[in-house]
Short mmCIF file of C-alpha atoms in Angstrom, two decimals:
data_model
loop_
_atom_site.label_atom_id
_atom_site.label_comp_id
_atom_site.label_asym_id
_atom_site.label_seq_id
_atom_site.Cartn_x
_atom_site.Cartn_y
_atom_site.Cartn_z
CA VAL A 1 48.81 133.58 -72.75
CA CYS A 2 44.82 131.93 -73.70
CA PRO A 3 45.70 127.96 -71.83
CA ARG A 4 47.81 130.15 -68.37
CA LYS A 5 44.32 131.60 -67.75
CA ASN A 6 42.03 128.92 -68.42
CA ALA A 7 44.80 126.53 -66.10
CA ILE A 8 44.44 129.06 -63.11
CA LYS A 9 40.40 129.08 -63.39
CA PHE A 10 40.79 125.09 -62.97
CA LEU A 11 43.18 126.04 -59.82
CA THR A 12 40.48 128.51 -58.35
CA MET A 13 38.03 126.50 -59.09
CA THR A 14 38.88 123.00 -57.40
CA PHE A 15 39.87 125.00 -54.76
CA ALA A 16 36.83 126.50 -53.99
CA LEU A 17 35.37 122.83 -55.01
CA VAL A 18 36.87 121.64 -52.00
CA THR A 19 36.86 124.19 -49.40
CA CYS A 20 32.68 123.86 -50.56
CA ILE A 21 32.71 119.93 -50.66
CA GLY A 22 34.39 120.73 -46.54
CA ALA A 23 31.78 122.68 -45.22
CA LEU A 24 28.97 119.93 -46.00
CA VAL A 25 31.26 117.65 -44.51
CA THR A 26 31.69 119.70 -41.45
CA ASP A 27 28.80 120.97 -41.20
CA GLY A 28 26.83 118.35 -40.27
CA ALA A 29 29.00 117.07 -37.71
CA PHE A 30 29.50 121.08 -36.48
CA ALA A 31 25.83 121.10 -35.80
CA GLN A 32 25.70 118.19 -34.63
CA SER A 33 28.26 118.38 -31.84
CA ARG A 34 26.33 121.49 -30.66
CA ARG A 35 22.89 120.00 -29.94
CA THR A 36 24.46 118.04 -27.83
CA ALA A 37 26.10 120.43 -26.13
CA LYS A 38 23.11 122.70 -25.56
CA LYS A 39 20.54 119.30 -25.24
CA TYR A 40 22.75 118.71 -22.59
CA LEU A 41 22.41 122.14 -21.16
CA SER A 42 18.97 122.73 -21.44
CA ARG A 43 18.64 119.31 -18.75
CA SER A 44 21.26 121.03 -16.61
CA SER A 45 22.45 118.90 -13.67
CA LEU A 46 25.52 120.21 -14.48
CA ARG A 47 28.05 122.32 -12.45
CA PRO A 48 28.26 125.51 -13.34
CA ASP A 49 32.19 125.58 -13.85
CA VAL A 50 31.85 121.25 -15.28
CA GLN A 51 33.76 119.94 -18.38
CA LEU A 52 32.58 117.23 -19.39
CA SER A 53 34.81 115.39 -22.27
CA ILE A 54 34.17 111.84 -24.06
CA ARG A 55 38.10 111.60 -26.28
CA PRO A 56 37.28 111.57 -29.99
CA GLN A 57 38.31 108.39 -32.31
CA PHE A 58 40.63 109.53 -34.94
CA GLY A 59 38.48 109.68 -37.58
CA GLU A 60 35.67 111.70 -35.99
CA MET A 61 35.57 115.25 -37.68
CA PHE A 62 34.84 116.89 -34.10
CA SER A 63 35.27 115.59 -30.82
CA LYS A 64 32.24 114.96 -28.24
CA THR A 65 33.04 117.89 -26.02
CA VAL A 66 29.86 118.92 -23.86
CA PHE A 67 30.83 122.24 -21.45
CA GLY A 68 28.93 123.23 -18.32
CA ARG A 69 27.56 127.02 -18.55
CA ARG A 70 31.12 127.76 -17.86
CA MET A 71 33.95 126.35 -20.46
CA SER A 72 36.25 125.48 -16.97
CA SER A 73 39.88 125.80 -18.21
CA PRO A 74 42.90 124.06 -18.07
CA PRO A 75 45.63 124.34 -16.18
CA LEU A 76 48.75 126.67 -16.40
CA SER A 77 51.04 123.96 -17.21
CA VAL A 78 49.17 122.84 -19.76
CA TRP A 79 48.45 126.21 -21.91
CA LYS A 80 52.46 126.16 -21.69
CA THR A 81 52.72 123.22 -23.29
CA GLN A 82 49.93 123.74 -26.01
CA ALA A 83 52.16 127.39 -26.54
CA GLY A 84 55.38 125.05 -27.07
CA VAL A 85 53.82 123.02 -29.91
CA MET A 86 52.35 125.94 -31.49
CA PHE A 87 56.11 127.81 -32.00
CA VAL A 88 57.19 124.07 -32.97
CA ALA A 89 53.64 123.94 -35.58
CA SER A 90 53.89 127.28 -36.36
CA SER A 91 57.89 127.45 -37.39
CA PHE A 92 57.62 124.29 -39.75
CA LEU A 93 55.47 125.08 -41.33
CA GLY A 94 54.79 128.99 -41.53
CA PRO A 95 58.61 128.91 -43.33
CA LEU A 96 57.62 125.99 -46.42
CA CYS A 97 54.60 127.93 -46.92
CA ASP A 98 55.85 131.80 -46.95
CA GLY A 99 58.73 129.81 -49.83
CA ARG A 100 55.67 129.14 -51.99
CA HIS A 101 55.77 132.58 -52.74
CA SER A 102 59.09 133.16 -53.18
CA ALA A 103 58.98 130.08 -55.80
CA HIS A 104 56.30 131.72 -57.68
CA ASP A 105 58.81 135.57 -57.33
CA VAL A 106 56.31 136.81 -54.94
CA LEU A 107 59.51 137.89 -52.59
CA HIS A 108 61.96 137.63 -52.51
CA TYR A 109 64.30 137.60 -49.08
CA SER A 110 67.92 140.39 -48.65
CA ALA A 111 70.60 139.30 -48.95
CA THR A 112 72.30 142.00 -47.61
CA GLY A 113 69.81 143.08 -44.56
CA ILE A 114 70.36 143.53 -41.32
CA ALA A 115 69.36 139.53 -41.08
CA GLY A 116 71.96 137.82 -43.41
CA ALA A 117 71.33 136.45 -46.27
CA PRO A 118 69.00 134.22 -46.52
CA LEU A 119 68.92 130.61 -47.14
CA ILE A 120 67.99 129.31 -50.52
CA LEU A 121 66.58 125.51 -51.77
CA LYS A 122 67.57 125.25 -55.55
CA SER A 123 65.82 122.03 -57.83
CA PRO A 124 68.92 121.06 -60.01
CA ASN A 125 67.36 122.64 -63.36
CA GLY A 126 67.77 125.76 -61.22
CA HIS A 127 63.87 126.67 -59.98
CA ILE A 128 63.90 127.97 -56.04
CA LEU A 129 62.05 125.40 -53.89
CA LEU A 130 62.66 126.82 -50.30
CA GLU A 131 63.88 130.68 -49.65
CA THR A 132 64.00 131.48 -45.97
CA CYS A 133 65.82 133.71 -43.23
CA TRP A 134 67.26 133.11 -39.37
CA TRP A 135 64.33 134.53 -38.33
CA VAL A 136 61.30 133.53 -39.90
CA PRO A 137 60.49 130.75 -38.43
CA PRO A 138 61.07 132.63 -34.82
CA ALA A 139 58.53 134.89 -36.16
CA PHE A 140 55.98 132.29 -37.56
CA GLY A 141 56.51 130.36 -34.08
CA LEU A 142 55.95 133.10 -32.16
CA ALA A 143 52.29 133.65 -34.10
CA GLY A 144 52.00 131.26 -33.75
CA ILE A 145 51.49 130.48 -29.76
CA ILE A 146 49.44 133.72 -29.95
CA LEU A 147 47.05 133.14 -32.49
CA GLY A 148 46.56 129.11 -31.49
CA THR A 149 45.92 131.29 -27.64
CA ALA A 150 43.56 133.19 -28.20
CA HIS A 151 40.92 131.46 -30.33
CA PRO A 152 40.37 128.96 -27.10
CA LEU A 153 40.31 131.49 -24.78
CA LEU A 154 38.13 133.90 -27.11
CA ASP A 155 36.00 130.57 -26.95
CA ARG A 156 36.07 130.51 -22.61
CA LEU A 157 35.77 133.61 -23.15
CA ASN A 158 32.43 134.47 -25.32
CA GLY A 159 31.06 130.81 -22.82
CA VAL A 160 29.28 129.49 -25.39
CA PRO A 161 30.26 126.03 -25.93
CA ARG A 162 31.46 125.03 -29.01
CA PRO A 163 33.06 121.47 -30.08
CA THR A 164 36.26 121.29 -30.40
CA PRO A 165 37.89 119.93 -33.77
CA GLY A 166 38.75 115.99 -34.77
CA TRP A 167 41.67 115.82 -36.37
CA PRO A 168 39.95 115.06 -39.78
CA ALA A 169 38.41 118.18 -39.80
CA THR A 170 41.49 120.17 -38.08
CA LEU A 171 43.96 118.29 -40.75
CA LEU A 172 41.85 120.00 -43.43
CA CYS A 173 41.46 123.35 -41.81
CA ILE A 174 45.36 122.70 -42.35
CA ALA A 175 45.67 122.06 -45.67
CA CYS A 176 43.10 124.30 -46.64
CA PHE A 177 44.63 127.61 -45.59
CA VAL A 178 48.18 125.67 -47.88
CA GLY A 179 46.19 125.21 -50.46
CA SER A 180 45.99 129.30 -50.52
CA TYR A 181 48.90 130.21 -49.86
CA GLU A 182 49.75 128.36 -52.49
CA LEU A 183 46.61 130.00 -54.95
CA SER A 184 47.70 133.29 -54.13
CA GLY A 185 51.37 132.12 -55.58
CA VAL A 186 50.36 131.79 -58.53
CA LEU A 187 48.15 133.87 -58.34
CA ALA A 188 50.89 136.94 -57.80
CA GLU A 189 52.74 135.23 -60.10
CA ALA A 190 49.47 135.19 -63.12
CA ALA A 191 49.72 138.32 -62.80
CA ALA A 192 52.79 140.16 -62.72
CA SER A 193 53.21 139.84 -66.97
CA SER A 194 49.50 141.50 -67.43
CA THR A 195 47.73 144.73 -65.25
CA HIS A 196 47.02 144.42 -61.93
CA ASP A 197 43.42 142.56 -61.83
CA PHE A 198 41.31 142.86 -59.02
CA MET A 199 39.09 140.09 -60.05
CA THR A 200 41.84 137.04 -60.84
CA LEU A 201 43.74 137.94 -58.08
CA ASP A 202 41.87 140.02 -55.26
CA LEU A 203 38.68 138.38 -54.68
CA PRO A 204 39.55 134.73 -55.47
CA LEU A 205 41.90 134.88 -52.54
CA LEU A 206 39.25 136.89 -50.27
CA LEU A 207 36.91 134.17 -51.17
CA SER A 208 39.35 131.57 -50.29
CA ALA A 209 39.57 133.20 -46.94
CA ALA A 210 35.97 133.47 -46.49
CA CYS A 211 35.11 129.97 -47.26
CA ILE A 212 38.16 128.41 -45.55
CA PHE A 213 35.63 130.65 -42.30
CA LEU A 214 32.24 129.46 -42.51
CA ALA A 215 33.47 125.64 -43.29
CA PHE A 216 36.23 125.36 -40.08
CA GLU A 217 35.65 128.80 -37.14
CA ARG A 218 32.31 130.51 -38.00
CA SER A 219 32.39 131.86 -33.92
CA ALA A 220 32.38 134.92 -33.15
CA GLY A 221 36.25 135.55 -31.66
CA GLY A 222 37.99 134.22 -34.38
CA LEU A 223 36.14 136.59 -36.92
CA PHE A 224 38.00 139.45 -34.97
CA MET A 225 41.14 137.12 -35.09
CA CYS A 226 40.36 137.38 -38.43
CA ALA A 227 39.61 140.44 -38.64
CA LEU A 228 42.90 141.34 -36.39
CA LEU A 229 44.90 139.11 -39.09
CA PHE A 230 43.84 140.54 -41.41
CA VAL A 231 44.39 144.46 -40.31
CA ILE A 232 47.96 144.32 -38.05
CA GLY A 233 49.80 141.46 -41.09
CA PRO A 234 50.30 144.05 -43.22
CA LEU A 235 51.47 146.17 -41.26
CA VAL A 236 53.84 144.05 -39.63
CA GLU A 237 54.93 143.55 -42.94
CA ILE A 238 55.38 147.19 -43.37
CA GLY A 239 57.98 147.35 -40.75
CA LEU A 240 60.09 144.26 -41.58
CA ILE A 241 59.63 146.56 -45.61
CA ASN A 242 60.19 149.86 -45.03
CA VAL A 243 61.85 150.27 -41.79
CA LEU A 244 64.37 146.95 -41.28
CA HIS A 245 64.65 146.22 -44.72
CA LEU A 246 64.39 142.48 -44.19
CA TYR A 247 62.85 141.29 -47.39
CA ALA A 248 60.79 143.02 -50.16
CA TYR A 249 57.84 141.85 -52.79
CA THR A 250 58.54 141.47 -56.85
CA HIS A 251 54.99 143.95 -57.45
CA PRO A 252 54.11 145.76 -54.41
CA ASP A 253 51.32 147.90 -54.39
CA LEU A 254 51.24 150.05 -51.04
CA TYR A 255 54.08 150.82 -49.06
CA GLY A 256 55.63 147.62 -50.16
CA VAL A 257 52.43 144.90 -49.88
CA PRO A 258 50.91 143.38 -52.33
CA SER A 259 46.58 144.35 -51.99
CA TRP A 260 45.93 140.84 -51.75
CA ILE A 261 47.78 139.77 -49.10
CA PRO A 262 45.71 140.32 -46.02
CA GLN A 263 43.41 137.47 -47.22
CA VAL A 264 46.11 135.31 -47.25
CA TYR A 265 46.48 136.41 -42.87
CA ALA A 266 42.72 135.67 -43.07
CA ALA A 267 42.82 132.95 -44.31
CA GLY A 268 45.16 131.26 -41.55
CA GLY A 269 43.13 131.68 -38.57
CA PRO A 270 41.07 128.98 -38.49
CA ALA A 271 44.08 126.87 -38.77
CA VAL A 272 45.70 128.19 -36.34
CA GLY A 273 43.08 128.57 -34.59
CA ALA A 274 41.62 125.48 -35.52
CA LEU A 275 44.86 123.63 -33.97
CA GLY A 276 45.20 125.63 -30.57
CA ARG A 277 42.15 124.53 -30.02
CA LYS A 278 42.49 120.54 -31.60
CA VAL A 279 46.06 120.19 -28.89
CA LEU A 280 44.77 122.25 -25.66
CA ASP A 281 42.50 119.85 -26.21
CA GLU A 282 44.62 116.62 -26.03
CA LEU A 283 46.41 118.04 -23.73
CA ALA A 284 44.10 118.00 -20.68
CA LEU A 285 42.71 114.71 -21.48
CA ARG A 286 46.49 113.67 -20.88
CA ALA A 287 46.22 116.25 -17.95
CA GLU A 288 43.21 114.73 -16.63
CA ASN A 289 44.10 111.09 -17.34
CA ALA A 290 46.90 111.40 -14.99
CA GLU A 291 45.58 112.64 -11.99
#
């Protein structure tokens, strides 16, 4: 038991260290881009509806995007394309993350439910590599559309200049979320053999969600979305588990869901938000250049 606990502590500390490094790297780029935006606004020869965009290089942490006093909105066709991209990306990544919970014996899909038997991929030694069902990718895809659209919309409603994340920052944020998802499976699997301990299960996941938010999000709209996910996510799962009986957690705490699952939902907000902003920015620039 002791070596296993030490391994879990090492994994938790490693993830926290990586997230903190991400915070330090992105903090300077974020602050510099924000100072640049404010400098242009202070000179303010810009019309209220003007948006100036300078296409970023791939290596830049944040796009050099300067907004006018009101952030302009791309045409509806751009938003529709962005929604399609978010649906495809979330439909692919969501089940892969969710499958890690099945691999760690955290949850399993019902073989006799109304949705039919799940798809299970196993390694030669019988270990589960992926477990999912036909409705899971569309569900994650729909969530990706909502979150990917909501974050840039809230940015515009807030009216505060916000630099668009570059691809390195976006991918690093997604990687940290995937790491948090994997960490939840590892910690939950380890806790299954002992008494539920808030300090070694719930608290590390809460801290990882907070670190991801502070490293990559730090906006009022993003905080609102994290809080919304923290509440709405588990409520939706309670319905899927207790009403539709589509799947079940191996060790639930309340109404069929574990106490730590809200933290995992909250950690996903900044990642999907960053991807939504970046995809929208890329599509808007392409539409602008095509005119």
